[in-house]
Amino acid sequence: MLTDKMVLTANPFDGDQDGAVELRRQVVRARKSWVCHWTRRPIAVGERHLAITETYEGRMLMTRHKPEGRRDG
């Protein structure tokens, strides 16, 4: 099982978002169902995942990521 510290070090965008400013990064437990930003797999209620709040192109957004990591390809 991944620790919170390991999940927090994940870099799901890996340089794909030039100009994005990260405001907050935290490991949270889902209070409702979500969809992982990269894998498009469901994040179940109660499941730990990485939530990143950032500004990008003038918009504030939050993305959620499953600990399994980024989908390649």
PDB file of N, CA and C in Angstrom:
ATOM      1  N   MET A   1       0.846  -1.194   0.000  1.00  0.00           N
ATOM      2  CA  MET A   1       0.000   0.000   0.000  1.00  0.00           C
ATOM      3  C   MET A   1       0.880   1.242   0.000  1.00  0.00           C
ATOM      4  N   LEU A   2       0.500   2.198  -0.806  1.00  0.00           N
ATOM      5  CA  LEU A   2       1.240   3.449  -0.864  1.00  0.00           C
ATOM      6  C   LEU A   2       0.927   4.311   0.352  1.00  0.00           C
ATOM      7  N   THR A   3       1.961   4.911   0.904  1.00  0.00           N
ATOM      8  CA  THR A   3       1.774   5.824   2.021  1.00  0.00           C
ATOM      9  C   THR A   3       1.333   7.184   1.483  1.00  0.00           C
ATOM     10  N   ASP A   4       0.800   8.020   2.368  1.00  0.00           N
ATOM     11  CA  ASP A   4       0.413   9.378   1.967  1.00  0.00           C
ATOM     12  C   ASP A   4       1.619  10.123   1.406  1.00  0.00           C
ATOM     13  N   LYS A   5       2.777   9.945   2.033  1.00  0.00           N
ATOM     14  CA  LYS A   5       3.986  10.632   1.578  1.00  0.00           C
ATOM     15  C   LYS A   5       4.331  10.232   0.137  1.00  0.00           C
ATOM     16  N   MET A   6       4.191   8.949  -0.181  1.00  0.00           N
ATOM     17  CA  MET A   6       4.464   8.477  -1.532  1.00  0.00           C
ATOM     18  C   MET A   6       3.463   9.056  -2.531  1.00  0.00           C
ATOM     19  N   VAL A   7       2.188   9.093  -2.142  1.00  0.00           N
ATOM     20  CA  VAL A   7       1.157   9.635  -3.030  1.00  0.00           C
ATOM     21  C   VAL A   7       1.410  11.119  -3.286  1.00  0.00           C
ATOM     22  N   LEU A   8       1.813  11.852  -2.261  1.00  0.00           N
ATOM     23  CA  LEU A   8       2.054  13.294  -2.405  1.00  0.00           C
ATOM     24  C   LEU A   8       3.210  13.605  -3.350  1.00  0.00           C
ATOM     25  N   THR A   9       4.153  12.692  -3.508  1.00  0.00           N
ATOM     26  CA  THR A   9       5.293  12.944  -4.395  1.00  0.00           C
ATOM     27  C   THR A   9       4.978  12.632  -5.853  1.00  0.00           C
ATOM     28  N   ALA A  10       3.810  12.078  -6.127  1.00  0.00           N
ATOM     29  CA  ALA A  10       3.427  11.764  -7.510  1.00  0.00           C
ATOM     30  C   ALA A  10       3.373  13.033  -8.344  1.00  0.00           C
ATOM     31  N   ASN A  11       3.777  12.930  -9.589  1.00  0.00           N
ATOM     32  CA  ASN A  11       3.727  14.064 -10.509  1.00  0.00           C
ATOM     33  C   ASN A  11       2.868  13.665 -11.706  1.00  0.00           C
ATOM     34  N   PRO A  12       1.552  13.697 -11.561  1.00  0.00           N
ATOM     35  CA  PRO A  12       0.681  13.181 -12.614  1.00  0.00           C
ATOM     36  C   PRO A  12       0.773  13.934 -13.934  1.00  0.00           C
ATOM     37  N   PHE A  13       1.169  15.196 -13.912  1.00  0.00           N
ATOM     38  CA  PHE A  13       1.234  15.953 -15.159  1.00  0.00           C
ATOM     39  C   PHE A  13       2.605  15.905 -15.797  1.00  0.00           C
ATOM     40  N   ASP A  14       3.631  15.609 -15.027  1.00  0.00           N
ATOM     41  CA  ASP A  14       4.995  15.402 -15.520  1.00  0.00           C
ATOM     42  C   ASP A  14       5.390  16.415 -16.595  1.00  0.00           C
ATOM     43  N   GLY A  15       5.169  17.698 -16.326  1.00  0.00           N
ATOM     44  CA  GLY A  15       5.572  18.760 -17.245  1.00  0.00           C
ATOM     45  C   GLY A  15       4.603  19.045 -18.374  1.00  0.00           C
ATOM     46  N   ASP A  16       3.440  18.395 -18.376  1.00  0.00           N
ATOM     47  CA  ASP A  16       2.475  18.580 -19.462  1.00  0.00           C
ATOM     48  C   ASP A  16       1.717  19.896 -19.393  1.00  0.00           C
ATOM     49  N   GLN A  17       1.810  20.614 -18.289  1.00  0.00           N
ATOM     50  CA  GLN A  17       1.029  21.840 -18.128  1.00  0.00           C
ATOM     51  C   GLN A  17       1.932  23.034 -17.875  1.00  0.00           C
ATOM     52  N   ASP A  18       2.562  23.529 -18.901  1.00  0.00           N
ATOM     53  CA  ASP A  18       3.357  24.745 -18.747  1.00  0.00           C
ATOM     54  C   ASP A  18       2.429  25.881 -18.339  1.00  0.00           C
ATOM     55  N   GLY A  19       2.837  26.631 -17.337  1.00  0.00           N
ATOM     56  CA  GLY A  19       2.034  27.761 -16.894  1.00  0.00           C
ATOM     57  C   GLY A  19       1.076  27.452 -15.759  1.00  0.00           C
ATOM     58  N   ALA A  20       0.934  26.193 -15.393  1.00  0.00           N
ATOM     59  CA  ALA A  20       0.064  25.841 -14.272  1.00  0.00           C
ATOM     60  C   ALA A  20       0.768  26.196 -12.967  1.00  0.00           C
ATOM     61  N   VAL A  21       0.006  26.735 -12.027  1.00  0.00           N
ATOM     62  CA  VAL A  21       0.544  27.067 -10.706  1.00  0.00           C
ATOM     63  C   VAL A  21      -0.205  26.226  -9.677  1.00  0.00           C
ATOM     64  N   GLU A  22       0.525  25.322  -9.049  1.00  0.00           N
ATOM     65  CA  GLU A  22      -0.089  24.461  -8.043  1.00  0.00           C
ATOM     66  C   GLU A  22      -0.288  25.242  -6.757  1.00  0.00           C
ATOM     67  N   LEU A  23      -1.512  25.197  -6.236  1.00  0.00           N
ATOM     68  CA  LEU A  23      -1.841  25.912  -5.010  1.00  0.00           C
ATOM     69  C   LEU A  23      -1.890  24.984  -3.801  1.00  0.00           C
ATOM     70  N   ARG A  24      -2.361  23.762  -4.018  1.00  0.00           N
ATOM     71  CA  ARG A  24      -2.474  22.815  -2.906  1.00  0.00           C
ATOM     72  C   ARG A  24      -2.438  21.402  -3.456  1.00  0.00           C
ATOM     73  N   ARG A  25      -1.830  20.518  -2.670  1.00  0.00           N
ATOM     74  CA  ARG A  25      -1.720  19.101  -2.994  1.00  0.00           C
ATOM     75  C   ARG A  25      -1.979  18.355  -1.700  1.00  0.00           C
ATOM     76  N   GLN A  26      -2.940  17.443  -1.734  1.00  0.00           N
ATOM     77  CA  GLN A  26      -3.229  16.694  -0.505  1.00  0.00           C
ATOM     78  C   GLN A  26      -3.798  15.324  -0.833  1.00  0.00           C
ATOM     79  N   VAL A  27      -3.600  14.410   0.097  1.00  0.00           N
ATOM     80  CA  VAL A  27      -4.209  13.087   0.013  1.00  0.00           C
ATOM     81  C   VAL A  27      -5.519  13.164   0.783  1.00  0.00           C
ATOM     82  N   VAL A  28      -6.603  12.778   0.116  1.00  0.00           N
ATOM     83  CA  VAL A  28      -7.936  12.881   0.713  1.00  0.00           C
ATOM     84  C   VAL A  28      -8.675  11.555   0.554  1.00  0.00           C
ATOM     85  N   ARG A  29      -9.728  11.394   1.325  1.00  0.00           N
ATOM     86  CA  ARG A  29     -10.653  10.263   1.150  1.00  0.00           C
ATOM     87  C   ARG A  29     -11.906  10.808   0.489  1.00  0.00           C
ATOM     88  N   ALA A  30     -12.345  10.102  -0.537  1.00  0.00           N
ATOM     89  CA  ALA A  30     -13.511  10.573  -1.297  1.00  0.00           C
ATOM     90  C   ALA A  30     -14.771  10.512  -0.442  1.00  0.00           C
ATOM     91  N   ARG A  31     -15.511  11.614  -0.408  1.00  0.00           N
ATOM     92  CA  ARG A  31     -16.816  11.638   0.262  1.00  0.00           C
ATOM     93  C   ARG A  31     -17.944  11.373  -0.728  1.00  0.00           C
ATOM     94  N   LYS A  32     -17.608  11.427  -2.002  1.00  0.00           N
ATOM     95  CA  LYS A  32     -18.549  11.063  -3.061  1.00  0.00           C
ATOM     96  C   LYS A  32     -17.735  10.433  -4.183  1.00  0.00           C
ATOM     97  N   SER A  33     -18.387   9.847  -5.131  1.00  0.00           N
ATOM     98  CA  SER A  33     -17.680   9.214  -6.247  1.00  0.00           C
ATOM     99  C   SER A  33     -17.057  10.274  -7.149  1.00  0.00           C
ATOM    100  N   TRP A  34     -15.843   9.987  -7.617  1.00  0.00           N
ATOM    101  CA  TRP A  34     -15.130  10.853  -8.549  1.00  0.00           C
ATOM    102  C   TRP A  34     -14.588   9.984  -9.677  1.00  0.00           C
ATOM    103  N   VAL A  35     -13.995  10.623 -10.674  1.00  0.00           N
ATOM    104  CA  VAL A  35     -13.309   9.914 -11.754  1.00  0.00           C
ATOM    105  C   VAL A  35     -11.875  10.415 -11.782  1.00  0.00           C
ATOM    106  N   CYS A  36     -10.918   9.483 -11.864  1.00  0.00           N
ATOM    107  CA  CYS A  36      -9.503   9.847 -11.932  1.00  0.00           C
ATOM    108  C   CYS A  36      -9.243  10.658 -13.203  1.00  0.00           C
ATOM    109  N   HIS A  37      -8.530  11.755 -13.055  1.00  0.00           N
ATOM    110  CA  HIS A  37      -8.238  12.649 -14.181  1.00  0.00           C
ATOM    111  C   HIS A  37      -7.491  11.934 -15.303  1.00  0.00           C
ATOM    112  N   TRP A  38      -6.542  11.052 -14.960  1.00  0.00           N
ATOM    113  CA  TRP A  38      -5.728  10.392 -15.986  1.00  0.00           C
ATOM    114  C   TRP A  38      -6.249   9.038 -16.416  1.00  0.00           C
ATOM    115  N   THR A  39      -6.615   8.190 -15.468  1.00  0.00           N
ATOM    116  CA  THR A  39      -6.995   6.821 -15.840  1.00  0.00           C
ATOM    117  C   THR A  39      -8.457   6.700 -16.236  1.00  0.00           C
ATOM    118  N   ARG A  40      -9.268   7.698 -15.842  1.00  0.00           N
ATOM    119  CA  ARG A  40     -10.719   7.686 -16.069  1.00  0.00           C
ATOM    120  C   ARG A  40     -11.411   6.547 -15.327  1.00  0.00           C
ATOM    121  N   ARG A  41     -10.723   5.961 -14.374  1.00  0.00           N
ATOM    122  CA  ARG A  41     -11.319   4.932 -13.528  1.00  0.00           C
ATOM    123  C   ARG A  41     -12.054   5.608 -12.379  1.00  0.00           C
ATOM    124  N   PRO A  42     -13.101   4.970 -11.883  1.00  0.00           N
ATOM    125  CA  PRO A  42     -13.836   5.575 -10.764  1.00  0.00           C
ATOM    126  C   PRO A  42     -12.999   5.600  -9.486  1.00  0.00           C
ATOM    127  N   ILE A  43     -13.204   6.651  -8.720  1.00  0.00           N
ATOM    128  CA  ILE A  43     -12.658   6.755  -7.370  1.00  0.00           C
ATOM    129  C   ILE A  43     -13.856   6.559  -6.457  1.00  0.00           C
ATOM    130  N   ALA A  44     -13.837   5.477  -5.696  1.00  0.00           N
ATOM    131  CA  ALA A  44     -14.991   5.098  -4.874  1.00  0.00           C
ATOM    132  C   ALA A  44     -15.060   5.925  -3.591  1.00  0.00           C
ATOM    133  N   VAL A  45     -16.239   6.011  -3.039  1.00  0.00           N
ATOM    134  CA  VAL A  45     -16.434   6.667  -1.744  1.00  0.00           C
ATOM    135  C   VAL A  45     -15.520   5.988  -0.727  1.00  0.00           C
ATOM    136  N   GLY A  46     -14.756   6.783   0.008  1.00  0.00           N
ATOM    137  CA  GLY A  46     -13.839   6.267   1.013  1.00  0.00           C
ATOM    138  C   GLY A  46     -12.445   5.964   0.504  1.00  0.00           C
ATOM    139  N   GLU A  47     -12.238   5.992  -0.805  1.00  0.00           N
ATOM    140  CA  GLU A  47     -10.934   5.678  -1.379  1.00  0.00           C
ATOM    141  C   GLU A  47      -9.982   6.867  -1.261  1.00  0.00           C
ATOM    142  N   ARG A  48      -8.741   6.598  -0.839  1.00  0.00           N
ATOM    143  CA  ARG A  48      -7.700   7.628  -0.773  1.00  0.00           C
ATOM    144  C   ARG A  48      -7.251   7.974  -2.186  1.00  0.00           C
ATOM    145  N   HIS A  49      -7.006   9.254  -2.413  1.00  0.00           N
ATOM    146  CA  HIS A  49      -6.501   9.684  -3.710  1.00  0.00           C
ATOM    147  C   HIS A  49      -5.831  11.050  -3.574  1.00  0.00           C
ATOM    148  N   LEU A  50      -5.115  11.439  -4.601  1.00  0.00           N
ATOM    149  CA  LEU A  50      -4.414  12.714  -4.624  1.00  0.00           C
ATOM    150  C   LEU A  50      -5.327  13.777  -5.226  1.00  0.00           C
ATOM    151  N   ALA A  51      -5.497  14.890  -4.511  1.00  0.00           N
ATOM    152  CA  ALA A  51      -6.284  16.024  -5.016  1.00  0.00           C
ATOM    153  C   ALA A  51      -5.338  17.209  -5.177  1.00  0.00           C
ATOM    154  N   ILE A  52      -5.303  17.758  -6.396  1.00  0.00           N
ATOM    155  CA  ILE A  52      -4.422  18.886  -6.687  1.00  0.00           C
ATOM    156  C   ILE A  52      -5.286  20.081  -7.095  1.00  0.00           C
ATOM    157  N   THR A  53      -5.083  21.196  -6.392  1.00  0.00           N
ATOM    158  CA  THR A  53      -5.758  22.450  -6.737  1.00  0.00           C
ATOM    159  C   THR A  53      -4.722  23.351  -7.390  1.00  0.00           C
ATOM    160  N   GLU A  54      -5.081  23.918  -8.543  1.00  0.00           N
ATOM    161  CA  GLU A  54      -4.123  24.750  -9.276  1.00  0.00           C
ATOM    162  C   GLU A  54      -4.855  25.792 -10.113  1.00  0.00           C
ATOM    163  N   THR A  55      -4.094  26.756 -10.579  1.00  0.00           N
ATOM    164  CA  THR A  55      -4.621  27.684 -11.576  1.00  0.00           C
ATOM    165  C   THR A  55      -3.927  27.353 -12.886  1.00  0.00           C
ATOM    166  N   TYR A  56      -4.702  27.386 -13.960  1.00  0.00           N
ATOM    167  CA  TYR A  56      -4.180  27.086 -15.289  1.00  0.00           C
ATOM    168  C   TYR A  56      -4.964  27.901 -16.308  1.00  0.00           C
ATOM    169  N   GLU A  57      -4.259  28.671 -17.092  1.00  0.00           N
ATOM    170  CA  GLU A  57      -4.873  29.545 -18.093  1.00  0.00           C
ATOM    171  C   GLU A  57      -5.977  30.410 -17.481  1.00  0.00           C
ATOM    172  N   GLY A  58      -5.706  30.948 -16.287  1.00  0.00           N
ATOM    173  CA  GLY A  58      -6.637  31.859 -15.635  1.00  0.00           C
ATOM    174  C   GLY A  58      -7.796  31.202 -14.909  1.00  0.00           C
ATOM    175  N   ARG A  59      -7.857  29.885 -14.909  1.00  0.00           N
ATOM    176  CA  ARG A  59      -8.952  29.168 -14.239  1.00  0.00           C
ATOM    177  C   ARG A  59      -8.412  28.369 -13.061  1.00  0.00           C
ATOM    178  N   MET A  60      -9.193  28.312 -11.993  1.00  0.00           N
ATOM    179  CA  MET A  60      -8.835  27.467 -10.862  1.00  0.00           C
ATOM    180  C   MET A  60      -9.512  26.119 -11.048  1.00  0.00           C
ATOM    181  N   LEU A  61      -8.749  25.061 -10.895  1.00  0.00           N
ATOM    182  CA  LEU A  61      -9.330  23.739 -11.015  1.00  0.00           C
ATOM    183  C   LEU A  61      -8.733  22.771 -10.022  1.00  0.00           C
ATOM    184  N   MET A  62      -9.483  21.706  -9.759  1.00  0.00           N
ATOM    185  CA  MET A  62      -9.006  20.631  -8.910  1.00  0.00           C
ATOM    186  C   MET A  62      -9.079  19.344  -9.718  1.00  0.00           C
ATOM    187  N   THR A  63      -7.961  18.639  -9.743  1.00  0.00           N
ATOM    188  CA  THR A  63      -7.945  17.340 -10.399  1.00  0.00           C
ATOM    189  C   THR A  63      -7.724  16.271  -9.341  1.00  0.00           C
ATOM    190  N   ARG A  64      -8.264  15.099  -9.590  1.00  0.00           N
ATOM    191  CA  ARG A  64      -8.154  13.984  -8.651  1.00  0.00           C
ATOM    192  C   ARG A  64      -7.512  12.812  -9.364  1.00  0.00           C
ATOM    193  N   HIS A  65      -6.612  12.133  -8.640  1.00  0.00           N
ATOM    194  CA  HIS A  65      -5.786  11.101  -9.255  1.00  0.00           C
ATOM    195  C   HIS A  65      -5.722   9.869  -8.363  1.00  0.00           C
ATOM    196  N   LYS A  66      -5.959   8.705  -8.956  1.00  0.00           N
ATOM    197  CA  LYS A  66      -5.825   7.449  -8.224  1.00  0.00           C
ATOM    198  C   LYS A  66      -4.344   7.190  -7.961  1.00  0.00           C
ATOM    199  N   PRO A  67      -4.022   6.541  -6.832  1.00  0.00           N
ATOM    200  CA  PRO A  67      -2.624   6.277  -6.512  1.00  0.00           C
ATOM    201  C   PRO A  67      -1.895   5.388  -7.525  1.00  0.00           C
ATOM    202  N   GLU A  68      -2.615   4.663  -8.373  1.00  0.00           N
ATOM    203  CA  GLU A  68      -1.959   3.789  -9.351  1.00  0.00           C
ATOM    204  C   GLU A  68      -1.129   4.574 -10.352  1.00  0.00           C
ATOM    205  N   GLY A  69      -1.409   5.864 -10.486  1.00  0.00           N
ATOM    206  CA  GLY A  69      -0.587   6.694 -11.355  1.00  0.00           C
ATOM    207  C   GLY A  69      -1.229   7.013 -12.676  1.00  0.00           C
ATOM    208  N   ARG A  70      -0.456   7.683 -13.471  1.00  0.00           N
ATOM    209  CA  ARG A  70      -0.877   8.229 -14.752  1.00  0.00           C
ATOM    210  C   ARG A  70      -0.980   7.161 -15.819  1.00  0.00           C
ATOM    211  N   ARG A  71      -1.971   7.294 -16.641  1.00  0.00           N
ATOM    212  CA  ARG A  71      -2.131   6.411 -17.799  1.00  0.00           C
ATOM    213  C   ARG A  71      -1.201   6.911 -18.894  1.00  0.00           C
ATOM    214  N   ASP A  72      -0.429   6.034 -19.463  1.00  0.00           N
ATOM    215  CA  ASP A  72       0.463   6.406 -20.569  1.00  0.00           C
ATOM    216  C   ASP A  72      -0.153   6.002 -21.875  1.00  0.00           C
ATOM    217  N   GLY A  73       0.123   6.782 -22.900  1.00  0.00           N
ATOM    218  CA  GLY A  73      -0.355   6.448 -24.233  1.00  0.00           C
ATOM    219  C   GLY A  73      -1.591   7.109 -24.498  1.00  0.00           C
TER     220      GLY A  73
END
